[in-house]
Coordinates of C-alpha atoms in Angstrom, one line a residue:
M11 CA -34.5 -50.5 -0.6
T12 CA -31.4 -51.1 1.4
V13 CA -30.1 -48.9 4.2
L14 CA -26.4 -47.9 4.2
S15 CA -25.4 -45.9 7.2
G16 CA -28.7 -44.1 7.5
E17 CA -29.4 -43.3 3.9
L18 CA -31.4 -45.3 1.3
L19 CA -29.8 -46.5 -1.9
P20 CA -31.6 -48.3 -4.7
A21 CA -31.5 -52.1 -4.7
A22 CA -32.0 -54.7 -7.3
G23 CA -35.4 -54.6 -8.9
T24 CA -35.8 -50.8 -8.6
P25 CA -36.4 -49.1 -11.9
A26 CA -33.4 -47.2 -13.2
S27 CA -31.4 -48.4 -10.2
T28 CA -27.7 -49.2 -10.2
A29 CA -28.6 -52.9 -10.1
D30 CA -30.6 -52.6 -13.3
A31 CA -27.9 -50.6 -15.0
S32 CA -25.2 -53.1 -14.0
G33 CA -27.1 -56.2 -15.0
G34 CA -26.5 -57.9 -11.7
A35 CA -25.8 -57.6 -8.0
A36 CA -22.0 -57.8 -8.4
L37 CA -21.6 -54.2 -9.4
E38 CA -24.1 -53.0 -6.8
A39 CA -22.0 -54.7 -4.1
L40 CA -18.9 -52.9 -5.5
L41 CA -20.6 -49.6 -5.5
R42 CA -21.6 -50.1 -1.8
E43 CA -18.1 -51.1 -0.8
W44 CA -16.7 -47.9 -2.6
L45 CA -19.3 -45.5 -1.2
I46 CA -18.9 -46.7 2.4
G47 CA -15.4 -45.4 2.3
Y48 CA -16.7 -41.8 2.4
R49 CA -17.7 -40.6 5.8
A50 CA -20.3 -38.0 4.9
A51 CA -23.7 -39.2 3.9
N52 CA -24.1 -36.2 1.6
T53 CA -20.9 -37.2 -0.3
R54 CA -22.1 -40.8 -0.6
A55 CA -25.5 -39.6 -1.9
A56 CA -23.9 -37.3 -4.5
Y57 CA -21.5 -39.9 -5.8
A58 CA -24.3 -42.5 -5.9
S59 CA -26.4 -40.1 -8.0
D60 CA -23.6 -39.4 -10.4
L61 CA -22.8 -43.1 -10.9
Q62 CA -26.4 -43.9 -11.5
H63 CA -26.5 -41.4 -14.3
W64 CA -23.5 -43.1 -15.9
L65 CA -24.8 -46.6 -15.4
A66 CA -28.3 -45.7 -16.8
F67 CA -26.6 -44.3 -19.9
L68 CA -24.6 -47.6 -20.3
A69 CA -27.7 -49.7 -19.7
D70 CA -29.6 -47.9 -22.5
A71 CA -26.7 -48.6 -24.8
G72 CA -26.5 -52.2 -23.7
V73 CA -22.9 -51.8 -22.4
D74 CA -21.5 -53.7 -19.4
P75 CA -19.9 -51.1 -17.2
L76 CA -17.2 -53.5 -15.9
A77 CA -16.4 -55.6 -18.9
E78 CA -17.2 -53.3 -21.9
A79 CA -17.1 -49.6 -20.9
R80 CA -14.5 -47.7 -22.9
R81 CA -13.4 -44.0 -23.3
L82 CA -15.6 -44.0 -26.4
H83 CA -18.6 -44.5 -24.2
T84 CA -17.4 -41.7 -21.8
H85 CA -17.2 -39.2 -24.7
A86 CA -20.7 -40.3 -25.9
W87 CA -22.0 -39.8 -22.4
L88 CA -20.6 -36.3 -22.2
R89 CA -22.0 -35.4 -25.6
A90 CA -25.4 -36.7 -24.6
Q91 CA -25.3 -34.6 -21.4
E92 CA -24.2 -31.5 -23.3
A93 CA -27.1 -32.0 -25.8
A94 CA -29.5 -32.3 -22.9
G95 CA -28.3 -29.0 -21.5
A96 CA -26.3 -30.2 -18.5
A97 CA -24.1 -27.4 -17.1
T98 CA -20.3 -27.7 -17.6
A99 CA -19.8 -28.0 -13.8
T100 CA -22.4 -30.8 -13.7
R101 CA -20.7 -32.7 -16.4
A102 CA -17.3 -32.2 -14.9
R103 CA -18.5 -33.4 -11.5
R104 CA -20.2 -36.5 -12.9
L105 CA -17.0 -37.4 -14.8
A106 CA -14.9 -37.0 -11.7
A107 CA -17.2 -39.3 -9.7
V108 CA -17.1 -42.0 -12.4
S109 CA -13.3 -41.7 -12.8
A110 CA -12.9 -42.0 -9.0
F111 CA -15.0 -45.2 -8.9
Y112 CA -13.0 -46.9 -11.7
A113 CA -9.7 -45.7 -10.1
W114 CA -10.8 -47.4 -6.9
L115 CA -11.7 -50.6 -8.8
I116 CA -8.2 -50.7 -10.3
A117 CA -6.5 -49.9 -7.0
E118 CA -8.4 -52.7 -5.2
E119 CA -7.6 -55.0 -8.1
Y120 CA -11.2 -55.7 -8.9
T121 CA -10.3 -55.1 -12.6
D122 CA -7.2 -54.9 -14.8
R123 CA -9.0 -52.8 -17.5
A124 CA -8.2 -49.2 -18.1
N125 CA -10.2 -46.4 -16.5
P126 CA -12.8 -45.5 -19.2
A127 CA -13.3 -42.0 -17.5
A128 CA -9.6 -41.2 -17.5
I129 CA -9.8 -39.1 -20.7
D130 CA -7.5 -36.5 -22.2
P131 CA -7.6 -33.4 -20.0
K132 CA -8.1 -31.2 -23.1
R133 CA -11.3 -33.1 -23.8
K134 CA -12.8 -32.9 -20.4
P135 CA -15.6 -30.4 -19.5
R136 CA -13.7 -27.2 -18.5
V137 CA -15.1 -25.0 -15.8
N138 CA -14.1 -21.4 -16.1
P139 CA -12.1 -20.7 -13.0
H140 CA -12.9 -17.0 -13.1
R141 CA -16.6 -17.0 -13.8
T142 CA -19.7 -19.0 -12.9
S143 CA -22.8 -19.4 -15.0
T144 CA -25.1 -19.2 -12.0
S145 CA -27.2 -16.1 -11.8
G146 CA -27.2 -14.4 -8.4
L147 CA -29.8 -12.1 -7.0
S148 CA -29.4 -8.3 -6.5
R149 CA -29.8 -6.9 -3.0
E150 CA -33.3 -5.8 -3.8
Q151 CA -34.2 -9.3 -5.1
A152 CA -32.7 -11.0 -2.1
L153 CA -34.7 -8.7 0.2
A154 CA -37.9 -9.4 -1.8
L155 CA -37.4 -13.2 -1.6
Q156 CA -36.9 -13.1 2.1
A157 CA -39.9 -10.8 2.5
D158 CA -42.0 -13.3 0.5
A159 CA -40.7 -16.2 2.7
D160 CA -41.6 -14.3 5.8
A161 CA -45.1 -13.6 4.5
D162 CA -45.7 -17.2 3.6
T163 CA -48.9 -18.8 5.1
G164 CA -49.8 -22.2 6.2
P165 CA -48.6 -24.6 8.9
Q166 CA -45.0 -24.5 7.5
A167 CA -44.7 -20.7 7.2
A168 CA -42.1 -20.4 9.9
R169 CA -40.1 -23.2 8.3
T170 CA -40.2 -21.3 4.9
A171 CA -38.7 -18.2 6.5
A172 CA -36.0 -20.1 8.3
I173 CA -34.9 -22.1 5.2
V174 CA -34.5 -19.0 3.0
A175 CA -32.6 -17.1 5.7
L176 CA -30.3 -20.1 6.3
L177 CA -29.5 -20.4 2.6
L178 CA -29.2 -16.7 1.9
Y179 CA -27.1 -15.6 4.9
T180 CA -24.8 -18.6 5.3
G181 CA -24.5 -19.9 1.8
I182 CA -24.6 -23.5 2.9
R183 CA -25.4 -26.1 0.3
V184 CA -28.8 -27.6 0.1
S185 CA -27.4 -31.1 0.9
E186 CA -25.8 -29.6 4.1
L187 CA -29.1 -28.0 5.1
V188 CA -31.3 -31.1 4.7
G189 CA -28.6 -33.3 6.3
A190 CA -28.2 -31.0 9.4
D191 CA -29.5 -32.0 12.8
V192 CA -30.8 -29.9 15.6
D193 CA -28.0 -31.1 17.9
Q194 CA -25.5 -29.5 15.5
L195 CA -26.6 -26.1 16.6
G196 CA -24.5 -24.5 19.2
H197 CA -22.4 -21.6 20.5
D198 CA -18.7 -20.7 19.9
R199 CA -17.1 -17.7 21.6
G200 CA -20.5 -16.0 21.9
H201 CA -21.6 -16.8 18.4
R202 CA -24.6 -19.0 17.4
V203 CA -23.2 -21.6 15.0
L204 CA -24.2 -24.6 13.0
R205 CA -21.6 -27.5 12.7
F206 CA -21.8 -30.1 10.0
T207 CA -19.7 -32.3 7.7
A208 CA -19.2 -30.4 4.5
K209 CA -18.3 -31.4 1.0
G210 CA -15.1 -33.5 1.0
D211 CA -15.9 -35.0 4.4
E212 CA -14.5 -31.9 6.1
P213 CA -15.9 -30.7 9.4
H214 CA -17.3 -27.2 8.9
L215 CA -18.9 -24.4 10.9
V216 CA -21.0 -21.4 9.9
V217 CA -22.0 -18.5 12.0
L218 CA -25.8 -17.8 12.3
P219 CA -26.4 -14.0 12.4
P220 CA -29.5 -12.6 14.1
P221 CA -31.7 -12.5 10.9
V222 CA -31.2 -16.3 10.8
T223 CA -31.4 -17.2 14.5
R224 CA -34.6 -15.1 14.9
R225 CA -36.4 -17.0 12.2
L226 CA -34.8 -20.4 13.0
D227 CA -35.7 -20.1 16.7
A228 CA -39.3 -19.2 15.8
Y229 CA -39.5 -22.3 13.6
L230 CA -37.9 -24.7 16.2
A231 CA -40.1 -23.3 18.9
G232 CA -43.2 -24.5 17.0
R233 CA -41.8 -28.0 16.5
T234 CA -43.9 -30.5 18.6
D235 CA -41.2 -33.2 18.2
L236 CA -38.7 -30.9 20.0
A237 CA -41.0 -30.3 23.0
G238 CA -39.4 -30.9 26.3
D239 CA -41.9 -33.5 27.4
R240 CA -41.2 -35.7 24.3
L241 CA -38.2 -38.0 24.4
P242 CA -36.3 -38.4 21.1
V243 CA -36.1 -41.9 19.6
P244 CA -32.6 -43.2 18.8
V245 CA -32.0 -44.1 15.1
G246 CA -30.2 -47.2 14.2
G247 CA -30.7 -49.3 17.4
A248 CA -29.8 -49.1 21.0
G249 CA -26.9 -46.8 21.8
A250 CA -27.1 -45.0 18.4
R251 CA -26.8 -41.2 18.4
V252 CA -30.2 -39.5 18.3
R253 CA -30.7 -37.6 15.1
R254 CA -33.4 -35.0 14.9
P255 CA -33.4 -33.2 11.5
L256 CA -33.0 -29.4 11.5
V257 CA -35.8 -29.1 8.9
V258 CA -38.6 -31.6 8.7
T259 CA -41.8 -32.4 6.8
T260 CA -45.3 -32.1 8.3
S261 CA -45.0 -35.8 9.3
G262 CA -41.6 -35.2 11.0
R263 CA -39.4 -36.8 8.4
R264 CA -36.2 -35.2 7.1
L265 CA -37.0 -32.7 4.4
D266 CA -35.5 -33.6 1.0
R267 CA -33.7 -31.4 -1.5
G268 CA -36.5 -31.5 -4.1
A269 CA -38.9 -29.9 -1.6
I270 CA -36.5 -27.0 -1.1
W271 CA -36.1 -26.5 -4.8
R272 CA -39.9 -26.4 -5.3
L273 CA -40.2 -24.0 -2.4
L274 CA -37.7 -21.5 -3.7
R275 CA -39.1 -21.6 -7.2
R276 CA -42.6 -20.9 -5.8
L277 CA -41.3 -17.9 -3.8
A278 CA -39.3 -16.5 -6.8
K279 CA -42.4 -16.7 -8.9
T280 CA -44.5 -14.8 -6.3
A281 CA -41.7 -12.2 -5.9
E282 CA -41.5 -11.9 -9.7
I283 CA -37.8 -12.6 -9.7
P284 CA -36.8 -13.5 -13.3
V285 CA -34.1 -16.0 -12.3
A286 CA -34.0 -19.8 -12.6
M287 CA -34.2 -20.2 -8.8
S288 CA -32.3 -22.9 -7.0
P289 CA -30.5 -23.3 -3.7
H290 CA -27.2 -22.6 -5.5
V291 CA -28.5 -19.3 -6.6
L292 CA -28.8 -18.3 -2.9
R293 CA -25.3 -19.6 -2.3
H294 CA -24.0 -17.5 -5.1
T295 CA -26.0 -14.5 -3.8
C296 CA -24.6 -14.9 -0.3
A297 CA -21.1 -14.7 -1.7
T298 CA -21.6 -11.9 -4.2
L299 CA -23.6 -9.6 -1.8
A300 CA -21.2 -10.3 1.1
R301 CA -18.3 -9.2 -1.2
D302 CA -20.2 -6.2 -2.3
A303 CA -20.9 -5.3 1.3
G304 CA -17.1 -5.3 2.0
A305 CA -16.5 -8.9 3.3
R306 CA -12.9 -10.1 2.7
L307 CA -12.6 -12.8 0.0
E308 CA -10.7 -15.1 2.4
D309 CA -13.5 -14.8 4.9
I310 CA -16.1 -15.7 2.3
Q311 CA -13.9 -18.6 1.2
D312 CA -14.0 -19.9 4.8
Q313 CA -17.7 -19.5 5.2
L314 CA -18.5 -21.3 1.9
G315 CA -16.0 -24.0 2.7
H316 CA -14.0 -23.6 -0.5
A317 CA -10.6 -25.5 -0.5
D318 CA -9.4 -23.3 -3.4
A319 CA -9.5 -19.5 -3.4
R320 CA -10.0 -19.6 -7.1
T321 CA -13.5 -21.2 -6.6
T322 CA -14.5 -18.2 -4.4
R323 CA -13.1 -15.7 -6.8
R324 CA -15.6 -16.9 -9.4
Y325 CA -18.3 -15.2 -7.3
D326 CA -16.3 -11.9 -7.1
H327 CA -17.6 -10.2 -10.2
G328 CA -20.1 -7.7 -8.8
G329 CA -20.0 -3.9 -9.1
A330 CA -17.7 -3.6 -6.1
R331 CA -15.0 -5.5 -7.9
L332 CA -14.8 -2.8 -10.5
D333 CA -14.7 -0.2 -7.7
R334 CA -11.6 -2.0 -6.4
A335 CA -9.9 -2.1 -9.8
P336 CA -6.1 -1.7 -9.5
A337 CA -6.3 0.9 -12.3
Y338 CA -8.0 3.3 -9.8
T339 CA -5.3 2.6 -7.2
L340 CA -2.6 3.2 -9.7
A341 CA -4.3 6.4 -11.0
G342 CA -4.4 7.7 -7.4
Y343 CA -0.7 6.9 -6.9
L344 CA 0.4 8.6 -10.1
T345 CA -1.6 11.8 -9.7

């Protein structure tokens, strides 16, 4: 494994790695040069994962990604993902990542071949700008999930309660949660906040309401690695910024996304919630329930870190939206 700015990326010889998929170290070096241009570790990890999916597909087909990849292969890749049940948004995101990599290769004059992922817009996976396929939780289900998290047992019970509260009340992405550090907690104008680098390498801040801070403080208070008599160890050599993860494993290592997925699915099963549970379900739930509770759409957009209001509006399809239907406003005006 090779370290790139704190995160691990597969190196040559690793099964299903970018090096195996590329057929050599040259492509791996290009991938690293491209990824290092993105400031946020979460962004680099997401792009690396999407590129690995594409490169693994080409490796199985015996296609060189630099010398032989064509739009034909891109279409075949998209059809294979569709057949495997990949969501439209997932396919669109992966395609955008692959296209960005080849566009960079062309801009840096590493290749004079056409971008194989630059396909006809009409043939790209199209995400409905008005609807999302993610299922959110009802108010009752959200309360039941948090109650089950609070009732969890074992040495990590406090962590379970804090994780669910953070995802449910703030709507942060799972990558943002696992990438957050304790020193990113703070105060702003009397509010408890968490600062981090969000999707798109943008600095972001979310407010932590009392239901979150109460559970988070209880979890952090039980962390032996945060005790006052223990000095943190710098990461990355002398002079490097100390990084103490916000949520950790029993051994003190940064918790990974897979662990949170498994945790949420276990809790949903215990709470008898008939939803394919994931961290994004709680992000969706945060938005829809906040909107139903009367939060303004633009405030929800700010909290979720959406650059485009249309993305936020995809979550605005609960019962309260019908209550706000312009038809009622017009009916009241005309009567």
